[in-house]
Short mmCIF file of C-alpha atoms in Angstrom, two decimals:
data_model
loop_
_atom_site.label_atom_id
_atom_site.label_comp_id
_atom_site.label_asym_id
_atom_site.label_seq_id
_atom_site.Cartn_x
_atom_site.Cartn_y
_atom_site.Cartn_z
CA GLN A 28 220.61 0.04 0.25
CA VAL A 29 218.35 -2.50 -1.15
CA GLN A 30 214.76 -2.63 -0.78
CA LEU A 31 212.64 -5.90 -1.22
CA VAL A 32 209.05 -6.55 -1.34
CA GLU A 33 207.63 -10.11 -1.62
CA SER A 34 204.24 -11.07 -2.58
CA GLY A 35 202.25 -14.11 -3.82
CA GLY A 36 201.75 -16.09 -0.51
CA GLY A 37 198.53 -17.64 0.22
CA LEU A 38 196.51 -20.83 0.99
CA VAL A 39 196.81 -23.74 -0.99
CA GLN A 40 196.01 -27.52 -0.63
CA ALA A 41 198.90 -29.86 -1.03
CA GLY A 42 199.98 -30.87 -4.55
CA GLY A 43 199.21 -27.47 -5.46
CA SER A 44 201.36 -24.45 -6.74
CA LEU A 45 201.95 -20.87 -5.72
CA ARG A 46 204.24 -18.39 -7.13
CA LEU A 47 206.07 -15.74 -4.99
CA SER A 48 207.57 -12.65 -6.33
CA CYS A 49 210.27 -10.29 -4.81
CA ALA A 50 210.61 -6.77 -6.42
CA ALA A 51 213.78 -5.47 -5.67
CA SER A 52 215.00 -1.88 -5.81
CA GLY A 53 218.40 -0.06 -5.07
CA ARG A 54 221.64 0.81 -6.59
CA THR A 55 223.92 -2.12 -8.25
CA LEU A 56 221.50 -4.93 -7.76
CA SER A 57 223.45 -6.81 -10.39
CA SER A 58 226.16 -7.36 -7.51
CA TYR A 59 223.69 -9.36 -5.50
CA THR A 60 222.67 -12.62 -4.99
CA MET A 61 219.14 -12.97 -4.24
CA GLY A 62 217.91 -15.52 -1.59
CA TRP A 63 214.70 -17.05 -0.50
CA PHE A 64 214.27 -18.56 3.05
CA ARG A 65 211.42 -19.66 4.95
CA GLN A 66 210.64 -19.97 8.72
CA ALA A 67 208.17 -22.34 9.81
CA PRO A 68 206.57 -21.94 13.51
CA GLY A 69 209.24 -22.74 16.29
CA LYS A 70 211.77 -23.50 13.75
CA GLU A 71 214.87 -21.79 12.64
CA ARG A 72 214.93 -19.66 9.26
CA GLU A 73 216.32 -21.98 6.52
CA PHE A 74 217.58 -21.59 3.16
CA VAL A 75 215.36 -22.53 -0.09
CA ALA A 76 217.03 -21.07 -3.06
CA ALA A 77 219.43 -18.52 -4.64
CA ILE A 78 220.11 -16.83 -7.87
CA ARG A 79 221.97 -14.05 -9.12
CA TRP A 80 220.93 -11.19 -11.67
CA SER A 81 223.49 -12.41 -14.27
CA GLY A 82 224.66 -15.95 -15.19
CA PRO A 83 222.47 -18.95 -15.72
CA SER A 84 223.08 -20.66 -12.22
CA THR A 85 220.72 -21.25 -9.19
CA VAL A 86 221.08 -23.12 -6.34
CA TYR A 87 218.47 -24.88 -4.08
CA ALA A 88 217.93 -26.94 -0.76
CA ASP A 89 217.34 -30.37 -0.98
CA SER A 90 214.16 -30.44 0.28
CA VAL A 91 212.81 -28.34 -2.67
CA LYS A 92 214.96 -29.45 -5.45
CA GLY A 93 212.72 -30.37 -8.32
CA ARG A 94 209.44 -28.75 -7.00
CA PHE A 95 210.71 -25.09 -6.92
CA THR A 96 212.07 -23.14 -9.36
CA ASN A 97 213.81 -19.82 -8.93
CA SER A 98 214.00 -17.22 -11.76
CA ARG A 99 214.40 -13.55 -12.29
CA ASP A 100 213.00 -10.85 -14.52
CA ASN A 101 216.03 -8.23 -14.77
CA ALA A 102 213.84 -5.69 -16.65
CA LYS A 103 211.42 -5.98 -13.69
CA ASN A 104 214.04 -6.00 -10.98
CA THR A 105 212.16 -9.05 -9.87
CA VAL A 106 212.85 -12.59 -8.63
CA TYR A 107 210.36 -15.07 -8.42
CA LEU A 108 209.95 -18.50 -6.78
CA GLN A 109 207.51 -20.98 -8.38
CA MET A 110 206.39 -23.62 -6.03
CA ASN A 111 204.97 -26.70 -7.57
CA SER A 112 203.95 -30.03 -5.83
CA LEU A 113 203.75 -28.35 -2.45
CA LYS A 114 203.79 -30.15 0.71
CA THR A 115 202.12 -29.22 4.27
CA GLU A 116 205.83 -28.98 5.44
CA ASP A 117 206.34 -26.26 2.99
CA THR A 118 204.17 -24.27 5.33
CA ALA A 119 206.15 -21.14 6.62
CA VAL A 120 206.68 -17.30 6.14
CA TYR A 121 209.09 -17.01 2.94
CA TYR A 122 211.48 -14.28 3.00
CA CYS A 123 213.40 -12.85 0.06
CA ALA A 124 216.76 -11.71 1.00
CA ALA A 125 219.94 -10.01 -0.80
CA SER A 126 223.72 -10.73 -0.31
CA ILE A 127 226.88 -9.50 -1.65
CA ALA A 128 228.29 -13.05 -1.37
CA TRP A 129 228.17 -15.32 -4.19
CA TYR A 130 225.50 -17.93 -4.24
CA THR A 131 225.60 -18.18 -0.47
CA LYS A 132 223.13 -20.44 1.30
CA LEU A 133 223.80 -18.76 5.03
CA ARG A 134 221.60 -16.60 6.59
CA ARG A 135 224.30 -14.55 8.00
CA ASP A 136 225.47 -13.55 4.88
CA TYR A 137 222.29 -11.75 3.61
CA ASN A 138 222.08 -7.98 4.62
CA TYR A 139 218.76 -7.13 3.21
CA TRP A 140 215.52 -8.78 3.97
CA GLY A 141 211.86 -8.22 2.94
CA GLN A 142 208.99 -8.46 5.13
CA GLY A 143 207.87 -11.88 4.42
CA THR A 144 204.93 -13.44 2.80
CA GLN A 145 202.77 -16.49 4.55
CA VAL A 146 202.61 -19.58 2.57
CA THR A 147 200.00 -22.25 4.33
CA VAL A 148 199.72 -25.88 2.64
CA THR A 149 196.64 -27.56 3.86
CA SER A 150 196.41 -31.34 3.57
#
């Protein structure tokens, strides 16, 4: 079992920044890919970024490349999503998730989900 708790959402003006955190607990966390997804009202939940607890790589959706940075702190079992140059279209509930699959972007591959945190970007 893996438990995930997100924090850091809020209200920000376009062009601003926010940092989301996802605190993870459970056994064998090192075996998991940690993903970020988001869901805007009336839309499907979509992939944002993914990182593993070991290794240098991270993957991003094209819509956030160059603006969002995914990172981790292994000592704290926490992953972060630094979001810069925010746009109104980034407004959504952001979810942290965990998957055994390798750097997967597919929602169906993620077995564990946090409760979500709201990000609202105003113009």
